[in-house]
Coordinates of C-alpha atoms and ligand atoms in Angstrom, one line a residue:
M123 CA 169.7 110.4 172.4
V124 CA 168.9 113.1 174.7
H125 CA 169.6 112.2 178.2
L126 CA 166.4 112.9 180.3
G127 CA 168.1 112.1 183.7
S128 CA 171.1 114.5 183.5
F129 CA 170.1 117.0 186.2
L130 CA 170.6 114.2 188.9
L131 CA 174.1 113.4 187.8
L132 CA 174.8 117.2 187.8
C133 CA 173.7 117.4 191.3
S134 CA 175.9 114.6 192.6
A135 CA 178.7 115.8 190.5
V136 CA 178.8 119.2 192.3
H137 CA 178.0 117.6 195.6
G138 CA 180.8 118.6 198.1
F139 CA 182.0 121.6 195.8
A140 CA 179.1 123.9 196.0
A141 CA 175.7 124.0 197.7
A142 CA 173.4 122.4 195.4
S143 CA 169.8 123.3 195.4
Y144 CA 166.4 121.9 194.1
I145 CA 163.1 123.4 193.7
E146 CA 160.1 121.8 195.6
Y147 CA 156.6 122.6 193.9
S148 CA 153.3 122.5 195.5
T149 CA 149.7 123.5 194.4
V150 CA 148.0 126.1 196.5
A151 CA 144.6 124.9 196.9
G152 CA 141.4 127.0 197.9
Y153 CA 141.4 129.4 195.0
F154 CA 140.1 127.3 192.2
L155 CA 137.3 124.8 191.8
Q156 CA 139.5 122.5 189.9
D157 CA 141.6 122.1 193.1
D158 CA 138.6 120.8 194.9
N159 CA 137.7 117.1 195.0
A160 CA 134.1 117.7 194.6
T161 CA 134.4 119.2 191.2
N162 CA 133.8 116.8 188.4
A163 CA 136.5 117.2 185.7
T164 CA 134.5 115.3 183.0
T165 CA 131.5 117.9 183.1
F166 CA 133.5 121.1 184.2
D167 CA 133.5 124.0 181.8
Y168 CA 136.1 126.6 182.4
T169 CA 134.2 129.1 180.3
A170 CA 131.0 128.8 182.4
T171 CA 133.0 129.4 185.7
N172 CA 135.4 132.3 185.3
F173 CA 138.2 129.8 184.7
G174 CA 137.2 128.2 188.0
L175 CA 138.3 131.0 190.2
I176 CA 136.2 130.7 193.4
N177 CA 134.1 133.7 194.4
Q178 CA 135.4 134.8 197.7
S179 CA 137.0 137.7 199.6
Y180 CA 140.9 137.6 200.5
P181 CA 142.4 139.1 203.5
T182 CA 144.1 141.5 201.1
D183 CA 141.0 142.9 199.7
P184 CA 141.0 146.8 200.0
A185 CA 138.2 148.2 202.3
N186 CA 136.1 149.2 199.4
C187 CA 136.5 146.7 196.8
A188 CA 133.1 147.1 195.2
P189 CA 134.5 148.1 191.8
L190 CA 137.2 145.4 191.7
T191 CA 136.6 142.3 190.0
Q192 CA 137.4 138.7 191.6
W193 CA 140.4 138.4 189.1
Q194 CA 141.7 141.8 190.1
R195 CA 141.4 141.1 193.7
F196 CA 143.0 137.6 193.1
A197 CA 146.0 139.5 191.4
M198 CA 146.3 141.8 194.3
H199 CA 146.3 138.7 196.6
V200 CA 149.0 136.9 194.7
A201 CA 151.1 139.9 194.5
A202 CA 150.7 140.1 198.4
L203 CA 151.7 136.4 198.7
N204 CA 154.9 137.1 196.7
A205 CA 155.9 140.3 198.5
Q206 CA 155.5 138.5 201.9
A207 CA 157.2 135.2 200.9
P208 CA 160.7 134.4 201.9
R209 CA 163.3 135.1 199.2
N210 CA 163.4 131.3 198.2
V211 CA 159.6 131.1 197.7
D212 CA 157.8 132.1 194.6
Y213 CA 154.2 132.1 193.5
K214 CA 153.2 131.7 189.9
L215 CA 149.9 131.2 188.2
L216 CA 150.1 128.6 185.2
F217 CA 147.3 128.7 182.7
M218 CA 147.8 125.3 181.1
G219 CA 145.7 124.9 177.9
R220 CA 145.2 121.5 176.0
H221 CA 145.2 121.7 172.3
G222 CA 141.8 121.6 170.5
E223 CA 140.7 118.4 168.9
G224 CA 143.2 116.9 166.3
W225 CA 142.9 114.4 163.6
H226 CA 144.5 111.7 166.0
N227 CA 141.8 112.5 168.4
A228 CA 139.1 112.1 165.8
A229 CA 140.7 108.8 164.7
E230 CA 140.9 107.4 168.1
S231 CA 137.0 108.0 168.5
F232 CA 136.5 106.6 165.0
Y233 CA 138.5 103.4 165.5
G234 CA 137.9 103.0 169.2
T235 CA 140.9 103.2 171.6
P236 CA 142.2 99.5 171.5
A237 CA 142.2 99.3 167.6
W238 CA 143.8 102.9 167.7
N239 CA 146.6 101.9 170.0
C240 CA 147.2 98.4 168.4
Y241 CA 147.4 99.5 164.8
W242 CA 146.0 102.7 163.4
S243 CA 148.2 105.1 165.7
L244 CA 151.2 103.7 164.2
L245 CA 150.4 104.8 160.7
D246 CA 150.8 108.4 159.4
G247 CA 147.0 108.4 158.4
N248 CA 144.3 106.2 156.6
G249 CA 144.3 107.9 153.3
T250 CA 141.6 110.4 154.1
A251 CA 142.9 111.9 157.3
M252 CA 146.7 112.5 158.4
W253 CA 147.5 112.2 162.0
S254 CA 151.2 112.3 162.1
D255 CA 152.0 115.5 164.1
A256 CA 148.2 115.9 163.7
Q257 CA 146.6 119.2 162.7
L258 CA 143.5 120.5 164.3
T259 CA 140.1 119.4 162.9
E260 CA 137.3 122.0 162.4
N261 CA 136.1 121.1 165.8
G262 CA 139.5 121.6 167.2
I263 CA 139.8 125.1 165.5
S264 CA 136.4 126.1 167.1
Q265 CA 137.8 125.0 170.5
A266 CA 140.7 127.3 170.4
L267 CA 138.4 130.2 168.9
K268 CA 136.2 129.7 171.9
A269 CA 139.3 130.0 174.3
N270 CA 140.1 133.2 172.4
S271 CA 136.6 134.7 172.8
F272 CA 136.7 133.6 176.4
W273 CA 140.1 135.3 177.2
L274 CA 138.7 138.4 175.4
S275 CA 135.5 138.5 177.8
R276 CA 137.8 137.9 180.7
I277 CA 139.9 140.8 179.8
H278 CA 136.8 143.1 179.2
E279 CA 134.7 141.8 182.1
Q280 CA 137.2 140.9 184.7
K281 CA 140.4 142.7 183.9
I282 CA 142.0 139.5 184.2
P283 CA 145.9 139.5 184.5
T284 CA 147.0 138.1 181.1
P285 CA 150.1 136.0 180.7
E286 CA 153.3 137.6 180.7
T287 CA 155.0 134.7 178.9
Y288 CA 153.9 132.1 176.8
Y289 CA 155.3 128.4 176.2
T290 CA 154.1 125.9 173.8
S291 CA 154.8 122.3 172.9
P292 CA 156.5 121.9 169.4
L293 CA 153.6 119.7 168.0
S294 CA 151.6 121.4 165.4
R295 CA 148.1 121.1 167.2
C296 CA 149.6 123.1 170.0
L297 CA 151.4 125.7 167.8
T298 CA 148.2 126.4 166.1
T299 CA 146.1 126.2 169.4
A300 CA 148.3 128.8 170.9
N301 CA 148.0 131.1 167.8
L302 CA 144.2 130.9 167.6
T303 CA 143.7 131.4 171.3
F304 CA 145.9 134.4 171.8
S305 CA 145.9 136.3 168.4
G306 CA 143.9 139.5 168.2
L307 CA 143.6 140.0 172.0
P308 CA 144.1 143.5 173.5
L309 CA 147.3 142.3 175.4
P310 CA 149.7 144.7 177.1
P311 CA 152.4 146.0 174.9
K312 CA 154.9 144.9 177.4
H313 CA 153.8 141.4 177.1
P314 CA 152.9 140.5 173.6
F315 CA 151.9 136.8 172.4
I316 CA 155.3 135.7 171.4
P317 CA 155.5 132.2 172.6
T318 CA 158.7 130.2 173.2
I319 CA 158.7 126.6 171.9
K320 CA 159.7 124.0 174.5
E321 CA 160.6 120.6 173.6
K322 CA 159.8 119.4 177.2
L323 CA 156.3 120.6 176.7
R324 CA 155.6 118.1 174.2
E325 CA 153.1 115.0 174.6
G326 CA 154.2 111.8 176.4
I327 CA 156.3 110.2 173.6
S328 CA 154.6 107.0 172.6
E329 CA 155.2 105.0 169.4
H330 CA 152.3 106.9 167.8
T331 CA 153.0 109.0 164.9
C332 CA 150.9 111.9 166.4
D333 CA 153.8 112.0 169.1
R334 CA 156.6 112.7 166.4
R335 CA 157.3 116.4 165.9
S336 CA 158.1 118.2 162.6
N337 CA 161.5 119.6 161.8
K338 CA 162.6 123.0 163.2
T339 CA 162.9 124.4 159.8
Y340 CA 159.3 123.6 159.0
I341 CA 158.0 124.8 162.5
H342 CA 159.9 128.1 162.1
D343 CA 158.4 128.7 158.5
E344 CA 155.0 128.0 159.8
F345 CA 155.2 130.3 162.9
P346 CA 158.2 132.6 162.0
W347 CA 157.4 134.8 165.1
Y348 CA 157.5 132.2 167.5
E349 CA 160.8 131.9 169.6
I350 CA 162.4 128.4 169.6
E351 CA 164.3 127.6 172.8
Q352 CA 168.1 127.4 172.8
G353 CA 169.3 123.9 171.9
F354 CA 166.2 122.8 170.0
S355 CA 167.3 120.2 167.4
E356 CA 166.5 120.3 163.8
Y357 CA 165.1 116.9 163.9
D358 CA 163.1 114.9 166.5
E359 CA 165.7 113.0 168.4
L360 CA 163.3 111.5 171.0
W361 CA 160.6 109.8 169.0
T362 CA 161.6 106.4 167.9
G363 CA 158.3 104.6 167.0
V364 CA 159.6 101.6 168.9
T365 CA 159.5 102.5 172.6
A366 CA 157.4 104.8 174.6
E367 CA 158.6 107.1 177.4
T368 CA 157.3 105.8 180.8
S369 CA 155.3 108.1 183.1
S370 CA 158.1 108.3 185.5
A371 CA 160.5 109.5 182.6
Q372 CA 157.8 111.9 181.6
D373 CA 157.5 113.2 185.2
L374 CA 161.2 113.8 185.4
R375 CA 161.3 115.9 182.2
S376 CA 158.3 117.8 183.4
K377 CA 160.1 118.7 186.6
Q378 CA 163.0 119.7 184.5
L379 CA 160.7 121.8 182.4
L380 CA 159.4 123.6 185.5
D381 CA 162.9 123.9 187.0
D382 CA 164.1 125.6 183.6
I383 CA 161.1 128.1 183.7
F384 CA 160.9 128.7 187.4
S385 CA 164.5 129.6 187.5
S386 CA 164.7 131.8 184.4
D387 CA 161.3 133.5 184.1
R388 CA 160.4 136.2 186.6
S389 CA 156.7 136.3 185.3
T390 CA 153.9 135.6 187.7
Y391 CA 151.2 134.7 185.0
I392 CA 152.5 132.1 182.6
S393 CA 150.7 130.2 179.8
F394 CA 151.4 126.8 178.6
T395 CA 149.9 125.3 175.6
S396 CA 150.2 121.5 175.8
H397 CA 148.6 118.1 175.8
S398 CA 146.5 115.9 177.9
G399 CA 149.1 113.4 179.0
E400 CA 151.8 116.2 179.5
I401 CA 149.5 118.4 181.6
A402 CA 148.5 115.5 183.6
S403 CA 152.2 114.8 184.3
I404 CA 152.9 118.5 185.3
L405 CA 149.9 118.3 187.6
R406 CA 151.6 115.2 189.2
V407 CA 154.8 117.1 189.7
L408 CA 152.8 120.1 191.3
G409 CA 151.0 117.7 193.5
H410 CA 147.6 118.9 192.1
R411 CA 144.7 116.4 192.0
T412 CA 144.1 114.5 188.8
F413 CA 142.1 116.7 186.5
P414 CA 141.9 115.4 183.0
L415 CA 141.2 118.2 180.3
N416 CA 138.7 117.9 177.5
T417 CA 140.3 119.0 174.3
G418 CA 140.6 122.8 174.1
A419 CA 140.1 123.3 177.8
V420 CA 142.3 125.4 180.1
I421 CA 143.1 124.8 183.8
P422 CA 144.8 127.6 186.1
V423 CA 147.1 126.3 188.9
L424 CA 148.6 128.5 191.6
V425 CA 151.9 127.0 192.3
R426 CA 154.3 127.6 195.3
A427 CA 157.9 126.9 194.4
E428 CA 160.5 126.6 197.2
T429 CA 164.0 126.5 196.5
V430 CA 165.7 124.1 199.0
E431 CA 169.6 124.6 199.6
S432 CA 170.4 120.9 199.5
C433 CA 171.0 118.2 196.9
A434 CA 167.8 116.8 195.5
P435 CA 166.5 113.7 197.0
S436 CA 167.7 111.1 194.8
S437 CA 165.0 109.1 192.9
T438 CA 165.2 106.5 190.3
V439 CA 167.0 107.8 187.2
S440 CA 164.4 107.5 184.4
D441 CA 166.4 108.1 181.1
A442 CA 165.5 106.9 177.8
S443 CA 166.8 103.5 178.6
T444 CA 163.7 102.9 180.7
W445 CA 161.3 103.2 177.8
T446 CA 159.1 100.4 176.9
P447 CA 157.8 99.0 173.8
S448 CA 153.9 98.4 173.5
P449 CA 152.3 95.4 171.8
H450 CA 150.7 96.2 168.2
C451 CA 149.5 94.3 165.2
T452 CA 151.0 94.7 161.8
L453 CA 147.5 94.4 160.1
P454 CA 144.2 96.0 161.3
P455 CA 143.0 94.0 164.2
V456 CA 140.0 91.6 163.7
T457 CA 138.8 92.6 167.2
S458 CA 140.2 94.3 170.0
I459 CA 139.2 94.4 173.7
S460 CA 139.7 96.9 176.5
G461 CA 142.3 96.2 178.8
G462 CA 143.6 92.6 179.3
A463 CA 146.9 91.0 177.9
N464 CA 148.7 92.5 174.9
G465 CA 147.0 96.0 175.5
G466 CA 143.8 94.5 174.2
C467 CA 145.2 93.7 170.8
V468 CA 143.6 90.8 169.1
C469 CA 145.3 90.7 165.7
T470 CA 144.2 89.1 162.3
N471 CA 144.3 85.4 161.9
G472 CA 145.3 85.0 165.5
A473 CA 148.7 86.4 165.0
A474 CA 150.5 87.2 168.2
P475 CA 150.9 91.0 168.9
V476 CA 154.5 92.1 168.3
L477 CA 156.6 94.4 170.1
T478 CA 159.4 95.9 168.1
T479 CA 159.1 95.1 164.5
L480 CA 158.7 98.8 163.4
A481 CA 161.8 100.1 162.2
P482 CA 162.3 103.8 163.4
A483 CA 160.7 106.1 160.7
P484 CA 163.4 108.2 159.1
T485 CA 163.3 111.6 160.4
Q486 CA 162.0 113.9 157.8
Ligands
NAG39 C1 141.1 114.5 197.5 O1 141.1 113.3 197.2 C2 142.3 112.6 197.5 C3 142.4 111.2 196.8 O2 141.1 110.6 197.0 C4 142.7 112.6 198.8 O3 144.0 112.0 199.2 C5 142.7 114.0 199.6 O4 142.8 114.1 200.8 C6 141.5 114.8 199.3 N1 141.4 116.1 199.6 C7 140.6 116.6 200.3 C8 141.0 118.1 200.5 O5 139.6 116.1 200.6
NAG40 C1 131.3 112.9 186.6 O1 130.5 113.1 185.5 C2 130.4 112.0 184.6 C3 129.4 112.5 183.4 O2 128.0 113.0 184.0 C4 129.8 110.9 185.3 O3 129.8 109.8 184.4 C5 130.8 110.5 186.5 O4 130.2 109.5 187.2 C6 131.0 111.7 187.3 N1 132.0 111.4 188.4 C7 131.8 111.5 189.7 C8 133.2 111.2 190.6 O5 130.9 111.9 190.2
NAG41 C1 131.0 134.1 190.7 O1 129.8 134.8 190.6 C2 129.5 135.2 189.3 C3 128.3 136.1 189.2 O2 128.1 136.7 190.5 C4 129.1 134.0 188.4 O3 128.9 134.4 187.2 C5 130.3 133.0 188.4 O4 130.0 132.0 187.6 C6 130.6 132.7 189.9 N1 131.9 131.9 189.8 C7 132.1 130.8 190.4 C8 133.3 130.2 190.3 O5 131.2 130.3 191.1
NAG42 C1 139.9 108.1 158.5 O1 139.9 108.4 159.8 C2 138.9 109.6 160.0 C3 138.9 109.9 161.4 O2 140.0 110.6 161.7 C4 137.7 109.2 159.4 O3 136.5 110.3 159.5 C5 137.6 108.7 158.0 O4 136.3 108.1 157.7 C6 138.6 107.4 157.9 N1 138.7 107.2 156.5 C7 138.7 105.9 156.1 C8 139.0 105.6 154.6 O5 138.4 105.0 156.8
NAG43 C1 147.2 132.7 163.4 O1 146.0 133.2 163.9 C2 145.4 134.2 163.2 C3 144.1 134.7 164.0 O2 143.2 133.7 164.0 C4 145.2 133.8 161.9 O3 144.6 134.8 161.0 C5 146.4 133.4 161.2 O4 146.3 132.8 160.0 C6 147.1 132.2 162.1 N1 148.3 131.8 161.6 C7 148.7 130.6 161.4 C8 150.1 130.3 160.9 O5 148.2 129.5 161.8
NAG44 C1 161.2 119.5 157.1 O1 159.8 119.0 157.2 C2 159.0 119.5 156.1 C3 157.7 119.0 156.2 O2 157.4 117.7 156.6 C4 159.7 118.9 154.9 O3 159.0 119.3 153.7 C5 161.1 119.4 154.6 O4 161.7 118.6 153.5 C6 161.9 119.1 155.9 N1 163.1 119.8 155.9 C7 164.3 119.1 156.1 C8 165.4 120.0 156.1 O5 164.4 118.0 156.3

């Protein structure tokens, strides 16, 4: 089992021998509509609002800025923030995209969330649709192609700074979404679309089969030009089908993901292709307001990262031993109710919902 809490132990291990340091993240508000409490995430359309970049002037605007677009002036502003920042402070813009609709999303709508959570999500599919490591639906493909057209329009109309590096979750719906979103764009030859697959960008790991990833060989065969990070295991060692990652364990690995990228990647503009739950977790770590993304939506976040020369403040170590099982039914529920005890699961013939009867599925 991969130990998600290891960096805390490392820090205490070196304490007293060398100066340990940690990175403190914050969201710089005032540039994007999504940072503003008044923006309604449910109805927000990133394609109708220039990715949410607020129309305004910056103190760094050149005297005659008429020919420059908002994104060009924003890029100059971010360059100035970095140039003026102390050595231990970095500003980066993360474009975080949620995958387009997958078969698991369609099935959750089809069955309703309680019945989905209590029963259907634990199966690989229902005979007509498959949702273990779900693929995109037609609608999901359209959402990714819409993101592609929108990027193209931003490149032409706004001369937007395109990502210098790309990272994606290893789940199929993200591998495909990233490909459809960034293929065929006039990207600078210096920064081609060659994403790196990161285990820690995957969705919160529930018992649902849509959270179990495929093996490395299969991923490589499907997307042979993608990079796979060092240490990526052949089989999924995290998904058990029995217990689910808690949100504090997820936030800890999101922090580890950011630490990894912020300490190794000098790019200012970075793309993540990930999931609703994982992007929500990254937003918590960044101190961004809650901003749920619709399938296929993208949120830019200007991040300030400050390296602090001291051991990280200790927090509860949230390793895999803190993962919890969720109640479920072994036959389709007769009824299910939102909320309430047992996750709303009301099983056939009044059977009590069970916690851990599922054997971990053999990795394949
Ligand atoms: C936005 O809302 C949060 C939560 O309600 C609140 O804590 C925060 O102060 C608000 N921010 C602004 C700028 O109003
Ligand atoms: C956001 O929009 C949705 C859909 O129109 C609406 O139901 C919800 O009440 C709005 N939220 C807020 C905080 O205004
Ligand atoms: C900024 O202005 C342009 C046109 O002047 C408009 O199309 C765009 O939606 C505006 N952006 C925002 C975030 O208000
Ligand atoms: C299986 O689920 C899909 C939704 O993902 C639904 O469209 C289809 O009708 C379901 N099949 C059966 C046999 O219920
Ligand atoms: C990647 O996207 C391109 C452009 O949409 C498409 O032609 C190609 O088939 C995709 N490749 C895979 C493996 O999905
Ligand atoms: C990897 O996964 C694919 C697709 O599920 C499967 O066909 C293949 O046998 C697996 N390979 C290994 C080495 O387990």
